[in-house]
CSV table of C-alpha atoms and ligand atoms in Angstrom, one decimal:
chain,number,residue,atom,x,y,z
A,77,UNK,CA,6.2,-16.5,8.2
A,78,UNK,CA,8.9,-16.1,10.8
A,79,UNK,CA,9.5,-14.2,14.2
A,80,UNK,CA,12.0,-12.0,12.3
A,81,UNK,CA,8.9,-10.6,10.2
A,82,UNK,CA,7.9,-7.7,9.2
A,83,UNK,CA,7.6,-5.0,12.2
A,84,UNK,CA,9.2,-2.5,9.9
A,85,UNK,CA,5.8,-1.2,9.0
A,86,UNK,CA,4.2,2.4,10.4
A,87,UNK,CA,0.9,0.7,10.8
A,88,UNK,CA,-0.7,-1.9,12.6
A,89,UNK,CA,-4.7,-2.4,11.6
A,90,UNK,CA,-6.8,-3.6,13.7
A,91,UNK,CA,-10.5,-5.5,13.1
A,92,UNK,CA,-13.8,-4.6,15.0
A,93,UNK,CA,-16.8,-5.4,12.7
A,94,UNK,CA,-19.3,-3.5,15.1
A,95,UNK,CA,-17.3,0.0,14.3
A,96,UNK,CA,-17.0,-0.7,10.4
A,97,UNK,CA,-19.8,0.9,9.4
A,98,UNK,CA,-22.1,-2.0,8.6
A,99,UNK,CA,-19.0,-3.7,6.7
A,100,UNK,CA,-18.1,-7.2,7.3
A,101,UNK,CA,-14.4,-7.8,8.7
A,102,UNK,CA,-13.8,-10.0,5.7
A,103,UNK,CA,-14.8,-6.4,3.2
A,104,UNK,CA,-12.7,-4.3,6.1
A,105,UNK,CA,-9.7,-6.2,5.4
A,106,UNK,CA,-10.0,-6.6,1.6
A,107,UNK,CA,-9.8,-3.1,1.6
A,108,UNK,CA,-6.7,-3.0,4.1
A,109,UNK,CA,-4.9,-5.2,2.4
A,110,UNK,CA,-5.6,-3.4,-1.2
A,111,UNK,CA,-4.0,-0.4,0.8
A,112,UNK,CA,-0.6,-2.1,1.3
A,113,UNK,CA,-1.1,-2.7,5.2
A,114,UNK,CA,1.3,-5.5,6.3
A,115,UNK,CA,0.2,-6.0,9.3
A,116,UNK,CA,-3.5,-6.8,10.4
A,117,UNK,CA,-5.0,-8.1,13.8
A,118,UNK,CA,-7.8,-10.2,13.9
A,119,UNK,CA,-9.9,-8.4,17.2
A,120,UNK,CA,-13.5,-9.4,17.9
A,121,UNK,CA,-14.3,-9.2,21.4
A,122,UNK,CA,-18.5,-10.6,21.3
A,123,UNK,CA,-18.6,-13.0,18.4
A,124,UNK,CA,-18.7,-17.2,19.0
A,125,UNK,CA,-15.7,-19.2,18.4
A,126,UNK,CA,-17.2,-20.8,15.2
A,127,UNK,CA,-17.6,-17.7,13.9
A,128,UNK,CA,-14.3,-16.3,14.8
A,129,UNK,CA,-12.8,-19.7,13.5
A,130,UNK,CA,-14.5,-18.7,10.2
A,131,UNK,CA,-13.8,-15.4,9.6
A,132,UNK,CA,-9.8,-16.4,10.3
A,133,UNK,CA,-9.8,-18.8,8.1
A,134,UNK,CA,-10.7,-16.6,5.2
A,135,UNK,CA,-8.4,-13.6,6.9
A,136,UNK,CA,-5.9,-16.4,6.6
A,137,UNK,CA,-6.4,-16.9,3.3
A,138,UNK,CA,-6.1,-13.2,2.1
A,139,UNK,CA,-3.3,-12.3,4.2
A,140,UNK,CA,-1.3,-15.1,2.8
A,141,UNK,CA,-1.8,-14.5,-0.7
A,142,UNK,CA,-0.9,-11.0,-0.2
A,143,UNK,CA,2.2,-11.7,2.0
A,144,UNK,CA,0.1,-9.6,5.2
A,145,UNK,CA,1.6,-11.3,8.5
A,146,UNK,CA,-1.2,-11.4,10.6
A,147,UNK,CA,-2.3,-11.7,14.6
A,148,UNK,CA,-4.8,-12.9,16.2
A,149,UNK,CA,-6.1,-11.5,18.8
A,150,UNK,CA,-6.8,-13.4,22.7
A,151,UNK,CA,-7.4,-17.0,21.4
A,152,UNK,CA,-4.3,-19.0,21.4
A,153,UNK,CA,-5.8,-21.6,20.2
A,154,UNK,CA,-7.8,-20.0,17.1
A,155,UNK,CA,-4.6,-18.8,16.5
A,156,UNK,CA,-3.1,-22.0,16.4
A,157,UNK,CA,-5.3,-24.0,14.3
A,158,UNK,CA,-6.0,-21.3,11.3
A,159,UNK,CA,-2.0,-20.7,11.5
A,160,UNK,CA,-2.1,-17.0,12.0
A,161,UNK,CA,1.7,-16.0,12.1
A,162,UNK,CA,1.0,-14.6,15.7
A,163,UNK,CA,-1.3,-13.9,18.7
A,164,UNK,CA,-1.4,-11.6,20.6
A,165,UNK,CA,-2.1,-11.5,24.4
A,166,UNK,CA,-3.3,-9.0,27.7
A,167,UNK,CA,-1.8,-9.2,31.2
A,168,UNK,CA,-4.3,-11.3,32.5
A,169,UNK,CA,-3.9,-14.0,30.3
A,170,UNK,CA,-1.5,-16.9,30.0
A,171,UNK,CA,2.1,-16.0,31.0
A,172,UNK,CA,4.2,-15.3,27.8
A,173,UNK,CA,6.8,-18.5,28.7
A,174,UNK,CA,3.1,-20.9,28.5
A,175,UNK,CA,2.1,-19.5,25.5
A,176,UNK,CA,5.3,-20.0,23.6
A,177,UNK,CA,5.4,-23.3,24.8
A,178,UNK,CA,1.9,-23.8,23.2
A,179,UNK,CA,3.0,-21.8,20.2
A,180,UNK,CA,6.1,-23.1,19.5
A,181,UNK,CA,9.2,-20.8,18.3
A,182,UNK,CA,7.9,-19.4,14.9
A,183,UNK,CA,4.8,-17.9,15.9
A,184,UNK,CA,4.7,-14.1,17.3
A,185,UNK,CA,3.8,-13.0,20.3
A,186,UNK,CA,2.7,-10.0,21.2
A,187,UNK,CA,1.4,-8.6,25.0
A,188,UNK,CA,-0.6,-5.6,25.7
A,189,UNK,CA,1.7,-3.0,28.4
A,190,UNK,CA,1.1,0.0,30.6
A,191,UNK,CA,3.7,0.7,32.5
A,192,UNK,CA,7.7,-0.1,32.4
A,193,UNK,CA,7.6,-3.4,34.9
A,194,UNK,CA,5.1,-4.8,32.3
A,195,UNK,CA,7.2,-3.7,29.2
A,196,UNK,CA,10.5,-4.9,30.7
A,197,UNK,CA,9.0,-8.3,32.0
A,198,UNK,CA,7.7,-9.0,28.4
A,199,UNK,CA,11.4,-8.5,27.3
A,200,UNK,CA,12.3,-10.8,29.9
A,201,UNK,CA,9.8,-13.5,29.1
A,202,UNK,CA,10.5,-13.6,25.7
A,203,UNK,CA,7.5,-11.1,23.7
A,204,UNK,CA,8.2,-10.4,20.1
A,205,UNK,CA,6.7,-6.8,20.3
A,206,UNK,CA,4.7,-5.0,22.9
A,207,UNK,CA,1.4,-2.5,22.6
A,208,UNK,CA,2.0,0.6,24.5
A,209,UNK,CA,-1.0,2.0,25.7
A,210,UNK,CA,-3.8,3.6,25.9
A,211,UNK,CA,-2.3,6.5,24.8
A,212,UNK,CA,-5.2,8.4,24.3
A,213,UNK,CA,-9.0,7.9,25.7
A,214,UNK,CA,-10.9,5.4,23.5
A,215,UNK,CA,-14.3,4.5,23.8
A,216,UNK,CA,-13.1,1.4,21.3
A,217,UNK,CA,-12.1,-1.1,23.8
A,218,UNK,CA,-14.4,-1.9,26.9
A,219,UNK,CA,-12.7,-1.8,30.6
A,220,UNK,CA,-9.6,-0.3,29.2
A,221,UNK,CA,-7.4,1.9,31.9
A,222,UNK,CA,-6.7,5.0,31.8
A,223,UNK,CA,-4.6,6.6,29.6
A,224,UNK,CA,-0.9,6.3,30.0
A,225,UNK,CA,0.5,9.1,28.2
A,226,UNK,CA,3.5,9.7,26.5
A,227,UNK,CA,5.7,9.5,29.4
A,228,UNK,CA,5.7,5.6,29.6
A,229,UNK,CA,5.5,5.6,25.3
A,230,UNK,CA,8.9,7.8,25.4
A,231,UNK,CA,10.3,5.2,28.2
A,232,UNK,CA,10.0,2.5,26.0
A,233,UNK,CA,11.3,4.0,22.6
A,234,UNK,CA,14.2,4.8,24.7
A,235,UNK,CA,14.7,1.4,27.0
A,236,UNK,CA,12.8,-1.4,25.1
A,237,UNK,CA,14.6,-3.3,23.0
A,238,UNK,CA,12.0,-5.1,21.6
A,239,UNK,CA,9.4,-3.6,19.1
A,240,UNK,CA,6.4,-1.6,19.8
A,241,UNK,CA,2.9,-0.1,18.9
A,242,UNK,CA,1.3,2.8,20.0
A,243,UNK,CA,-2.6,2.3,20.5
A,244,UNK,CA,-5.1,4.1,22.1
A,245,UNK,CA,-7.1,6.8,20.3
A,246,UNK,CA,-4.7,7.6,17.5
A,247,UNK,CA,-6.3,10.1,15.1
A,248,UNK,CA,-4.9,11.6,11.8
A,249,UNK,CA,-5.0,14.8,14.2
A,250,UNK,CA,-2.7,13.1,16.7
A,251,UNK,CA,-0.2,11.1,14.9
A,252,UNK,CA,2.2,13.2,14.8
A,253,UNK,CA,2.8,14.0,18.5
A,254,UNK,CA,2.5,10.2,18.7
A,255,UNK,CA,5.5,9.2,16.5
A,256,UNK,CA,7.6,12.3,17.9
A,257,UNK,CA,7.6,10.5,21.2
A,258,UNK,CA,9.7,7.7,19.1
A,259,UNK,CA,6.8,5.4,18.1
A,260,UNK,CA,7.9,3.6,14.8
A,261,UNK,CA,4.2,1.7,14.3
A,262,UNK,CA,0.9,2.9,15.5
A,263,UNK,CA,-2.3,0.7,15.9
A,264,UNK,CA,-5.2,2.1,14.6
A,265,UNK,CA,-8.7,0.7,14.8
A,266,UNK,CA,-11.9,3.1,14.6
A,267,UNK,CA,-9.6,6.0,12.3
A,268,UNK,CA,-9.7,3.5,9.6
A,269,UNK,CA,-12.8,1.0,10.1
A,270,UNK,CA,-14.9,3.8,10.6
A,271,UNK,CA,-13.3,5.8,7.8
A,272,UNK,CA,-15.9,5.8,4.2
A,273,UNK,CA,-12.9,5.0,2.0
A,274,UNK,CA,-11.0,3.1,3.6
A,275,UNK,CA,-7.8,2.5,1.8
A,276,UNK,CA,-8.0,6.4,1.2
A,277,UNK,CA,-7.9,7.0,5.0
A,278,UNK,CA,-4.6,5.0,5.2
A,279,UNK,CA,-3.2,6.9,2.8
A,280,UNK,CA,-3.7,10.4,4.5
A,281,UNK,CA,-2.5,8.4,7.7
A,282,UNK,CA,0.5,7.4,6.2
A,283,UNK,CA,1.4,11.2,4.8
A,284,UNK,CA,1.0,12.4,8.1
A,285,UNK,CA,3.2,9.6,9.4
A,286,UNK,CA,5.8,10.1,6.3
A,287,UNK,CA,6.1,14.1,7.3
A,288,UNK,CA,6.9,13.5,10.9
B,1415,TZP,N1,-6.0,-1.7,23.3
B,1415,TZP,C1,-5.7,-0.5,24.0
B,1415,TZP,S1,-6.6,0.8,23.4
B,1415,TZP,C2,-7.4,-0.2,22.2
B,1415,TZP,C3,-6.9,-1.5,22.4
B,1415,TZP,C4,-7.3,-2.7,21.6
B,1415,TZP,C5,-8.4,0.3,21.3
B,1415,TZP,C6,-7.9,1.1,20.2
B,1415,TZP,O1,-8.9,1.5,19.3
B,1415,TZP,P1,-9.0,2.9,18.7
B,1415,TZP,O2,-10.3,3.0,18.0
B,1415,TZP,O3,-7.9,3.0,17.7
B,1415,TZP,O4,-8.9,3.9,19.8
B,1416,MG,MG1,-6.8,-9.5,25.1
């Protein structure tokens, strides 16, 4: 899959098998993908490589079948080798010029940002898309800053150029505020893994998302 993929989605999921209610990332994103979601990141912050290698490969597998572009999440490298379609980076890793250089020109990139010289200096260095946030507190992801709010989410709809997701907190009871600051795409991770019925939960997130 190319760079000019497909960010025309509302939702971005996101994987974290110790939040999935006992489920196995592999059963998380069967059910994702039986939802329609078009966009999944592989995210698993504690497990070994050879089990992160595994679990790709099989996320590999099922996303292409089912034409689901998928990121992974940190690990160039793991990235690389299961042929994700993209990874996706923080500010203290790699500059974005290395990576692509590792990565070569069809594989996305995408950087974590929280403030406008970050969002602007991943334009500059060549990002495919950008996440914006924390927007809200999450207890989801460990040493995460505090929130940024929607004053730097409503800079970026209005000065980015580049794609972007919202992430941080994002609730079926918060949406809405979200994607009336301009977000296009949210990222969601415990609203959905945690949800019973999963493909059930994205569809009440994508009515509220469909009546903004
Ligand atoms: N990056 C910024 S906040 C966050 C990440 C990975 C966690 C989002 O998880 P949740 O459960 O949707 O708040
Ligand atoms: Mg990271």
């Amino acid at each position: 899959m190319a760079r000019d993929y497909c960010f025309n989605t509302e939702l971005y999921c996101i994987t974290a098998e110790e939040l999935s209610m006992g489920r196995s990332n592999i059963a998380v994103v069967e059910q994702m993908i039986a939802a329609g979601v078009t966009i999944i990141q592989y995210r698993e912050k504690d497990k070994k490589m050879i089990d992160k290698y595994r679990e790709c490969c099989m996320i590999r597998k099922m996303t292409k079948a089912a034409g689901v572009t998928f990121i992974v999440n940190d690990d160039i490298d793991l990235a690389m080798i299961v042929k994700a379609d993209g990874v996706h980076i923080g500010q203290d890793d790699l500059p974005i010029e290395k990576v692509r250089e590792l990565v070569g020109d069809q594989m996305i990139i995408g950087i974590s940002t929280h403030c406008p010289a970050e969002a602007r200096q991943a334009v500059l260095a060549g990002a495919d898309y950008i996440g914006v946030g924390p927007i809200f507190r999450t207890a989801t992801k460990k040493d995460v800053c505090e929130p940024v709010g929607f004053e730097y989410l409503e800079y970026v709809a209005q000065n980015i150029p580049i794609p972007f997701v919202a992430i941080g907190g994002i609730k079926l009871n918060n949406i809405t505020e979200v994607m009336k600051c301009g977000a296009k795409c949210v990222a969601i991770i415990t609203e959905i893994t945690t949800a019973h019925d999963i493909p059930g939960r994205i569809g009440e997130i994508r009515e509220v998302i469909k009546k903004v």
